[in-house]
PDB file of C-alpha atoms and ligand atoms in Angstrom:
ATOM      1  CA  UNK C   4      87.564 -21.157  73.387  1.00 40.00           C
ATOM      2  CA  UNK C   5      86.132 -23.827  71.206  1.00 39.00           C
ATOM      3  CA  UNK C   6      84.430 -26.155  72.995  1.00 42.00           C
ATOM      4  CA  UNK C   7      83.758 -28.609  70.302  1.00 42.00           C
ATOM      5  CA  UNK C   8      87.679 -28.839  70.532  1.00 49.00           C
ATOM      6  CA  UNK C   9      87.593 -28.537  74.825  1.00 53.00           C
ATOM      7  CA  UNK C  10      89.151 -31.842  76.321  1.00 63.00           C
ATOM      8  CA  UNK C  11      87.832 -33.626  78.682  1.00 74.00           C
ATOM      9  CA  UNK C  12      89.199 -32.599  81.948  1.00 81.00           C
ATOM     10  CA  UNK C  13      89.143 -35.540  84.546  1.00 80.00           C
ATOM     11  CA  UNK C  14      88.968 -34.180  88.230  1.00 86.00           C
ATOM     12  CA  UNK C  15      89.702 -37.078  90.082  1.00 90.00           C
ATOM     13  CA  UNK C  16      92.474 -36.173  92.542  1.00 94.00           C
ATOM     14  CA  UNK C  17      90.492 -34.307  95.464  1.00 93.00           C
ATOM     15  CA  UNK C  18      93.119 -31.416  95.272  1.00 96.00           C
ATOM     16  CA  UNK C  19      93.649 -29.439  92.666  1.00 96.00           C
ATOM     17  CA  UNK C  20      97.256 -29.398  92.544  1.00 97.00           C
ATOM     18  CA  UNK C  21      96.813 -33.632  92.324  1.00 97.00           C
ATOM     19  CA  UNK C  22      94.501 -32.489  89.582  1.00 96.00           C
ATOM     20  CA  UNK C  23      97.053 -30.588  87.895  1.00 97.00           C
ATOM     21  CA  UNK C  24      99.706 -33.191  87.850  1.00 96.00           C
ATOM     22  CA  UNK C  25      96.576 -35.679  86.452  1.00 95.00           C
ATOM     23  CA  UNK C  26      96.309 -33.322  83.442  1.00 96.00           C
ATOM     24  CA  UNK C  27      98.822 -35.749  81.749  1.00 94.00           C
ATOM     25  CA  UNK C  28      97.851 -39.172  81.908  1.00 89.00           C
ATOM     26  CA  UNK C  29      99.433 -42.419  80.923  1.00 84.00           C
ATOM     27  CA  UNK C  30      97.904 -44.725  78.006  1.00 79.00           C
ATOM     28  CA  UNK C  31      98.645 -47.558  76.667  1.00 79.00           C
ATOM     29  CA  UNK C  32      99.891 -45.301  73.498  1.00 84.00           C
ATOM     30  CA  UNK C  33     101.806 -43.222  76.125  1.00 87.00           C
ATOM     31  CA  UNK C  34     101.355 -40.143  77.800  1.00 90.00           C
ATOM     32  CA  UNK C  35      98.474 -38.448  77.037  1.00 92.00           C
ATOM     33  CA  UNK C  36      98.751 -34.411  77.686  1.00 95.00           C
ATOM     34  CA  UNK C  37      95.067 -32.934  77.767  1.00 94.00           C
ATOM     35  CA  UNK C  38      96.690 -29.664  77.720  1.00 96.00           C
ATOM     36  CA  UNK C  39      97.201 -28.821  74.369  1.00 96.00           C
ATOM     37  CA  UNK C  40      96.838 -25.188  73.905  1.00 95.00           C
ATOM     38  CA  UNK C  41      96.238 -21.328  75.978  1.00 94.00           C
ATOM     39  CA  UNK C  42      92.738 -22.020  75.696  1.00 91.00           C
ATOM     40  CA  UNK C  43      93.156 -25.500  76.519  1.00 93.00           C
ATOM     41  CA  UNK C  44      95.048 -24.597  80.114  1.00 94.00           C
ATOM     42  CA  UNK C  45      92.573 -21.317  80.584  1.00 92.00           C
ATOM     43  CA  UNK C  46      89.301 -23.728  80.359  1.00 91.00           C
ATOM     44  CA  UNK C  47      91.152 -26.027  82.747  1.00 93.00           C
ATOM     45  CA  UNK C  48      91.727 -22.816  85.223  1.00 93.00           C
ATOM     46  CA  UNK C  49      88.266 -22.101  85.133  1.00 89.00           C
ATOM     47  CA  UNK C  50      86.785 -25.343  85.632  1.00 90.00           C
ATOM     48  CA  UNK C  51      89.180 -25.127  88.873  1.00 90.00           C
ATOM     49  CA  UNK C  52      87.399 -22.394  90.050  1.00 85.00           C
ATOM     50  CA  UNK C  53      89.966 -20.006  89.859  1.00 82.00           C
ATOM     51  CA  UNK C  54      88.896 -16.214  89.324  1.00 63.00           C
ATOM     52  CA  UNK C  55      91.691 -15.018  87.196  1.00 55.00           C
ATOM     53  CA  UNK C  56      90.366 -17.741  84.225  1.00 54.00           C
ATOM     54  CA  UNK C  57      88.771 -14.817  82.600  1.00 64.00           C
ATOM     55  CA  UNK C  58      89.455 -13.021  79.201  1.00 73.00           C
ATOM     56  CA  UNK C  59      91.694 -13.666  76.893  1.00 83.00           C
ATOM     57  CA  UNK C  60      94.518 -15.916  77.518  1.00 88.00           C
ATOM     58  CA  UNK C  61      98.214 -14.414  78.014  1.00 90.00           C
ATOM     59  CA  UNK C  62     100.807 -15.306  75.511  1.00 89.00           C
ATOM     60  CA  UNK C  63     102.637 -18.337  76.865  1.00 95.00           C
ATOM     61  CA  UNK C  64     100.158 -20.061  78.857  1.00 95.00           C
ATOM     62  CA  UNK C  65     100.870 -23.657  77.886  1.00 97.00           C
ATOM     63  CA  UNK C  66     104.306 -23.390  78.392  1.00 98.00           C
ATOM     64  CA  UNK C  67     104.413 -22.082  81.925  1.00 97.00           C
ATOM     65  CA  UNK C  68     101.187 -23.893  83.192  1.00 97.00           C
ATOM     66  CA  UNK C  69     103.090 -27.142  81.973  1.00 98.00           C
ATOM     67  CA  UNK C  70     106.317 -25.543  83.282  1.00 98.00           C
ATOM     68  CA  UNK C  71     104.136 -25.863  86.788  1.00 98.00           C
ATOM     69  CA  UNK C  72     102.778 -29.208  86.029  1.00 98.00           C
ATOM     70  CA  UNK C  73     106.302 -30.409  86.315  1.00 97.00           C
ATOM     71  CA  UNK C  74     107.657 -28.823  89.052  1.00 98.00           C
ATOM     72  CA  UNK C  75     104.757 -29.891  91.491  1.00 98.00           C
ATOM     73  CA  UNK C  76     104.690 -33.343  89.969  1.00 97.00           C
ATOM     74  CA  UNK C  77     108.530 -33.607  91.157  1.00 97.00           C
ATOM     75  CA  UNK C  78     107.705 -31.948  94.872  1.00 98.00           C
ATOM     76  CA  UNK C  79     104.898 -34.235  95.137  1.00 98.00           C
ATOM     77  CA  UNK C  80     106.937 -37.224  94.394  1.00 96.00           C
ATOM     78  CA  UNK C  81     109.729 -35.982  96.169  1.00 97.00           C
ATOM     79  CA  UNK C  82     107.336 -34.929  99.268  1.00 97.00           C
ATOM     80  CA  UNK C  83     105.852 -38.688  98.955  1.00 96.00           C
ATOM     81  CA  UNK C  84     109.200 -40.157  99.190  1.00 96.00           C
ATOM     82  CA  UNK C  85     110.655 -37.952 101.933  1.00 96.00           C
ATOM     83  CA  UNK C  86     113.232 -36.417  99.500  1.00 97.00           C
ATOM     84  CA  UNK C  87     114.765 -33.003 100.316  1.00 96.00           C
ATOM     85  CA  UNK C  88     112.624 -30.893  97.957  1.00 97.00           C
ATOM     86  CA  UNK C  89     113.952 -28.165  95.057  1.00 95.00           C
ATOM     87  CA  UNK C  90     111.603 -25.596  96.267  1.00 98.00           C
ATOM     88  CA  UNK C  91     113.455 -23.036  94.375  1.00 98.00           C
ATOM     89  CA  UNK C  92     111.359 -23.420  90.722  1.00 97.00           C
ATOM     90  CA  UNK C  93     107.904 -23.135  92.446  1.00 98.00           C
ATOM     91  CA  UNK C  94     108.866 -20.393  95.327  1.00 98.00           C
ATOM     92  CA  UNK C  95     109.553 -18.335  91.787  1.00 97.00           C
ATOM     93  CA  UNK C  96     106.345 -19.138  90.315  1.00 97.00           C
ATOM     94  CA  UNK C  97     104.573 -18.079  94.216  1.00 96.00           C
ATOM     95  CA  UNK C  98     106.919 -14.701  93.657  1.00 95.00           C
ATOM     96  CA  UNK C  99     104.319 -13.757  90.285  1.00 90.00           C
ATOM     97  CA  UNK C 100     102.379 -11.953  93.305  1.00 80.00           C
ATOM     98  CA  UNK C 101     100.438  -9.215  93.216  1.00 85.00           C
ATOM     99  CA  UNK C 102      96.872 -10.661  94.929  1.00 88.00           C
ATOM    100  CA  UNK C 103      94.687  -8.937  97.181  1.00 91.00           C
ATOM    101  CA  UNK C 104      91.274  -9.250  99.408  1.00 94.00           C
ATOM    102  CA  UNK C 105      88.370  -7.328  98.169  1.00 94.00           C
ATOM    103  CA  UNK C 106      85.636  -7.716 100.593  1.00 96.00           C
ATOM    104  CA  UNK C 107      81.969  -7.736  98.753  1.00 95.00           C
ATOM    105  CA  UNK C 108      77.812  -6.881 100.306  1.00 95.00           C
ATOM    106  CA  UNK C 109      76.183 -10.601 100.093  1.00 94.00           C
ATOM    107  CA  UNK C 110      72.466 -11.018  99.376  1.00 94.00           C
ATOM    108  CA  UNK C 111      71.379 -11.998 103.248  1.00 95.00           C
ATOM    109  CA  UNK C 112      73.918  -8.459 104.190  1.00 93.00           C
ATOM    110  CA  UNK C 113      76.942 -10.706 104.880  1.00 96.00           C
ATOM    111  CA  UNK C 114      80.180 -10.144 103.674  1.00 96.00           C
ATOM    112  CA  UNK C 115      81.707 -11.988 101.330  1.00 95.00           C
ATOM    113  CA  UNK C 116      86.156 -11.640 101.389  1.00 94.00           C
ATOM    114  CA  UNK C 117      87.404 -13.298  98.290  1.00 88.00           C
ATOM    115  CA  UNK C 118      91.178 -13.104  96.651  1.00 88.00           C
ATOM    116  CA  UNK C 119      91.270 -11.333  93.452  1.00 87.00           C
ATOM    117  CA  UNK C 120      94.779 -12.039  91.227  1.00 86.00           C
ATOM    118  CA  UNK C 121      96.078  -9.810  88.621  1.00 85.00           C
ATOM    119  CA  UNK C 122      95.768 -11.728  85.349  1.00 84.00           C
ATOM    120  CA  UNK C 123      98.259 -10.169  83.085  1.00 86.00           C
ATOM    121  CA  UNK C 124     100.651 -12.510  82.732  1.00 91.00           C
ATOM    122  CA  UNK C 125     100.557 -16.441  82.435  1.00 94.00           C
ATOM    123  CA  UNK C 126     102.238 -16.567  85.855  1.00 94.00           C
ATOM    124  CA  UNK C 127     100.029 -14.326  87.031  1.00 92.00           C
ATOM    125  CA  UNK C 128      97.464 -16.526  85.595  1.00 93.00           C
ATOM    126  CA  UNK C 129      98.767 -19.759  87.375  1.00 95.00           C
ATOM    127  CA  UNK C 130      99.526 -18.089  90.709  1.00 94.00           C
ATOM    128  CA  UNK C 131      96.506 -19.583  92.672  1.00 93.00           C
ATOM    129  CA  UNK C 132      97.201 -22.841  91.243  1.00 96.00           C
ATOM    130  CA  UNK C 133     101.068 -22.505  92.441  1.00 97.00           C
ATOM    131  CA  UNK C 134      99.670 -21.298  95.936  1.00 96.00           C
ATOM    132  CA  UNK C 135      97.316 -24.617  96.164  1.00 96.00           C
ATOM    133  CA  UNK C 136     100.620 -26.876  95.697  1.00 98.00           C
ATOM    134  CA  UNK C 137     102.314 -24.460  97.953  1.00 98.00           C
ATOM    135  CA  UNK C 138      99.488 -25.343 100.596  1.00 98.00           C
ATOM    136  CA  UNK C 139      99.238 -29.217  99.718  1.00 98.00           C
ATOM    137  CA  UNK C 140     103.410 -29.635 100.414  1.00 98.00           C
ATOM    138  CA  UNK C 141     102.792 -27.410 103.646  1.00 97.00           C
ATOM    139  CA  UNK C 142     100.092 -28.493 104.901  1.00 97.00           C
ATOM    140  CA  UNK C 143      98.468 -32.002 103.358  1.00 97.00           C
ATOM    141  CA  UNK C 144      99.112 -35.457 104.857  1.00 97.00           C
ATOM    142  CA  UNK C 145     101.260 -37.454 102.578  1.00 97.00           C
ATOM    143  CA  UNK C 146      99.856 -40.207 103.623  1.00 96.00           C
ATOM    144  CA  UNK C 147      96.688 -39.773 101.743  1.00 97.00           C
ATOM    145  CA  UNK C 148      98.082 -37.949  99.093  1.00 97.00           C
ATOM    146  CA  UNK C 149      98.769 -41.782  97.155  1.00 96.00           C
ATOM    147  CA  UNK C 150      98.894 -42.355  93.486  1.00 95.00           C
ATOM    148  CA  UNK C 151      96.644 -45.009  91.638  1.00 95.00           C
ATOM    149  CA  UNK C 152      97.394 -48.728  92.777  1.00 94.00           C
ATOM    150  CA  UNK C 153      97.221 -49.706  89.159  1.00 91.00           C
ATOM    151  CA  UNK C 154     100.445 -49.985  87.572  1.00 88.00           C
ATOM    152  CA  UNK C 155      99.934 -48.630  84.283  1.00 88.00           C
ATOM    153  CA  UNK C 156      97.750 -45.565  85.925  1.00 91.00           C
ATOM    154  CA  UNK C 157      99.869 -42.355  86.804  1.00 91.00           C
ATOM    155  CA  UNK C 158      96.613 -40.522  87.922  1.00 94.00           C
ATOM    156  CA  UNK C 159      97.724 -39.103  92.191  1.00 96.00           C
ATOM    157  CA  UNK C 160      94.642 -38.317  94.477  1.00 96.00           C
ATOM    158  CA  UNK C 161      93.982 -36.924  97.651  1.00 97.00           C
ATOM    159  CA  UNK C 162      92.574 -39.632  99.706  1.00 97.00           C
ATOM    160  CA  UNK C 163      89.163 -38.368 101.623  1.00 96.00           C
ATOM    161  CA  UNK C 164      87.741 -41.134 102.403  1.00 95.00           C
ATOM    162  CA  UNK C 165      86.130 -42.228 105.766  1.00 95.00           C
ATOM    163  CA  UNK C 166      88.047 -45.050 106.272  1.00 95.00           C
ATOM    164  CA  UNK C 167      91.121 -43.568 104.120  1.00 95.00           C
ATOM    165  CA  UNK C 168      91.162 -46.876 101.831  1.00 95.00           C
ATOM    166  CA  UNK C 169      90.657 -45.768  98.911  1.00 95.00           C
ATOM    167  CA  UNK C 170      93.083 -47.500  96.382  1.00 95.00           C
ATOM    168  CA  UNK C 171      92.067 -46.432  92.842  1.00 94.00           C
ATOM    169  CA  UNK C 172      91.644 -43.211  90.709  1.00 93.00           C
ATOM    170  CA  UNK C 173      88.667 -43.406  89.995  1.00 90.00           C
ATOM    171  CA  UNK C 174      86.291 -46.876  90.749  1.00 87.00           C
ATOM    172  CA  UNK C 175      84.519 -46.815  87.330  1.00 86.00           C
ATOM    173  CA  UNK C 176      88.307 -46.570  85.455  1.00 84.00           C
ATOM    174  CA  UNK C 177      91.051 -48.971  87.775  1.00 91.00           C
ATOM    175  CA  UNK C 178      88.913 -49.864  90.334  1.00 89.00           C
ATOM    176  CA  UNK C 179      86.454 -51.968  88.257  1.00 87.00           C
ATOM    177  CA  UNK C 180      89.577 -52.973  85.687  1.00 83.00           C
ATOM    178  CA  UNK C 181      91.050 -54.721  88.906  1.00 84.00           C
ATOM    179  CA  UNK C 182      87.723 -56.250  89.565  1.00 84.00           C
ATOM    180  CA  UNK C 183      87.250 -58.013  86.674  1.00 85.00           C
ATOM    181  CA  UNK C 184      91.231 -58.954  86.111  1.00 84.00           C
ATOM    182  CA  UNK C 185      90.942 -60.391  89.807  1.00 83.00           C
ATOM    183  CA  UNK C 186      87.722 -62.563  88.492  1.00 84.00           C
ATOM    184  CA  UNK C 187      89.290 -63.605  85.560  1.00 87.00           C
ATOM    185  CA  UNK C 188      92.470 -64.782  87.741  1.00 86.00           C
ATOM    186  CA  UNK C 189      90.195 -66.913  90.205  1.00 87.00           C
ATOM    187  CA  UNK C 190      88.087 -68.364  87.227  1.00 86.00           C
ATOM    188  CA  UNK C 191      91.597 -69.363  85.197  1.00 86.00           C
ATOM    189  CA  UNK C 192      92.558 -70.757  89.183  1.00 85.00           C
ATOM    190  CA  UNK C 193      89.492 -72.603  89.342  1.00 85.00           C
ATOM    191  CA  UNK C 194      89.523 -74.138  85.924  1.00 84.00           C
ATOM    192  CA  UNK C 195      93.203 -75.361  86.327  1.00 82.00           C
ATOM    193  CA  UNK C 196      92.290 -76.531  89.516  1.00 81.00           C
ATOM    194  CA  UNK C 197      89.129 -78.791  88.254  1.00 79.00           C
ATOM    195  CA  UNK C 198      91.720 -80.006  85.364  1.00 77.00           C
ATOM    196  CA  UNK C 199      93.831 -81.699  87.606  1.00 69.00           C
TER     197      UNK C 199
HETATM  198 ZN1   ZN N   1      93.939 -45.246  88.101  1.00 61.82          ZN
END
């Protein structure tokens, strides 16, 4: 992979399947797809943490790992909305199979059990990432899982806060955009105000 040419992945969504779906963002330009090639979609797998992000990338990668991107993007808005879900395009991507335990001697003479993944093909490749969706529409409450409160943001996260308030994507991108659109609003307020 060339790295002078490696995008820069945002992990902002506290699960990694919200962090799939945030792999296309919106700009003011339009949608912005940081996926943009195999290697593209294999560094993003490995910055996930996922094991079977090693060697070279199958043929087809970007197709199917976008293929993915959809599909959970649609059962997470469908989830969101309490929408009967098509389960039928992800179940085949869980159906790529093939993973196993391997148990592995730590350091301190503890065992270590960790899933290894056949990495063949590029569904092979994407399985984990298919299971972690699997796992958020099972298992995660919907209602933290909340996209961005800014309208022109599409960025989704999973909300893990304390006090389960947390509004924006990120504080240093919407957050503090809100901030200062909310200042200038009171100032133009104020100044009308004084005019009168
Ligand atoms: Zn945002």
């Amino acid at each position: 992979m060339n790295t002078s040419h490696a995008p820069e992945f945002r992990q902002l969504g506290d699960h990694v399947a919200l962090d799939l779906i945030n792999t296309v963002e919106q700009s003011s330009a339009g949608p912005v797809d940081r996926w943009q090639s195999d290697a593209d979609v294999a560094g993003w797998l490995a910055l996930a943490g996922f094991a079977a992000a090693q060697g070279p990338a199958p043929a087809g990668l970007l197709e199917s790992a976008r293929g993915l991107r959809e599909t959970v993007r649609e059962l997470v808005a469908q989830r969101k909305a309490h929408a009967p879900l098509a389960l039928s395009a992800l179940n085949r991507a869980l159906a790529a199979g093939g993973s196993h335990l391997e148990l592995a001697p730590a350091d301190d003479g503890s065992l270590v059990m960790s899933r290894r993944y056949p990495s063949q093909t590029a569904a092979q490749w994407l399985l984990p990432v298919a299971e972690a969706a699997a796992d958020l529409l099972a298992h995660g409450d919907f209602g933290l899982v909340r996209k961005c409160e800014s309208d022109a943001c599409s960025l989704w996260f999973y909300d893990r806060t304390r006090s389960h308030k947390r509004r924006w994507c990120s504080m240093a991108l919407c957050g503090n955009r809100h901030k200062v659109a909310a200042f200038r609003q009171r100032e133009a307020a104020d100044a009308s105000a004084k005019a009168k």
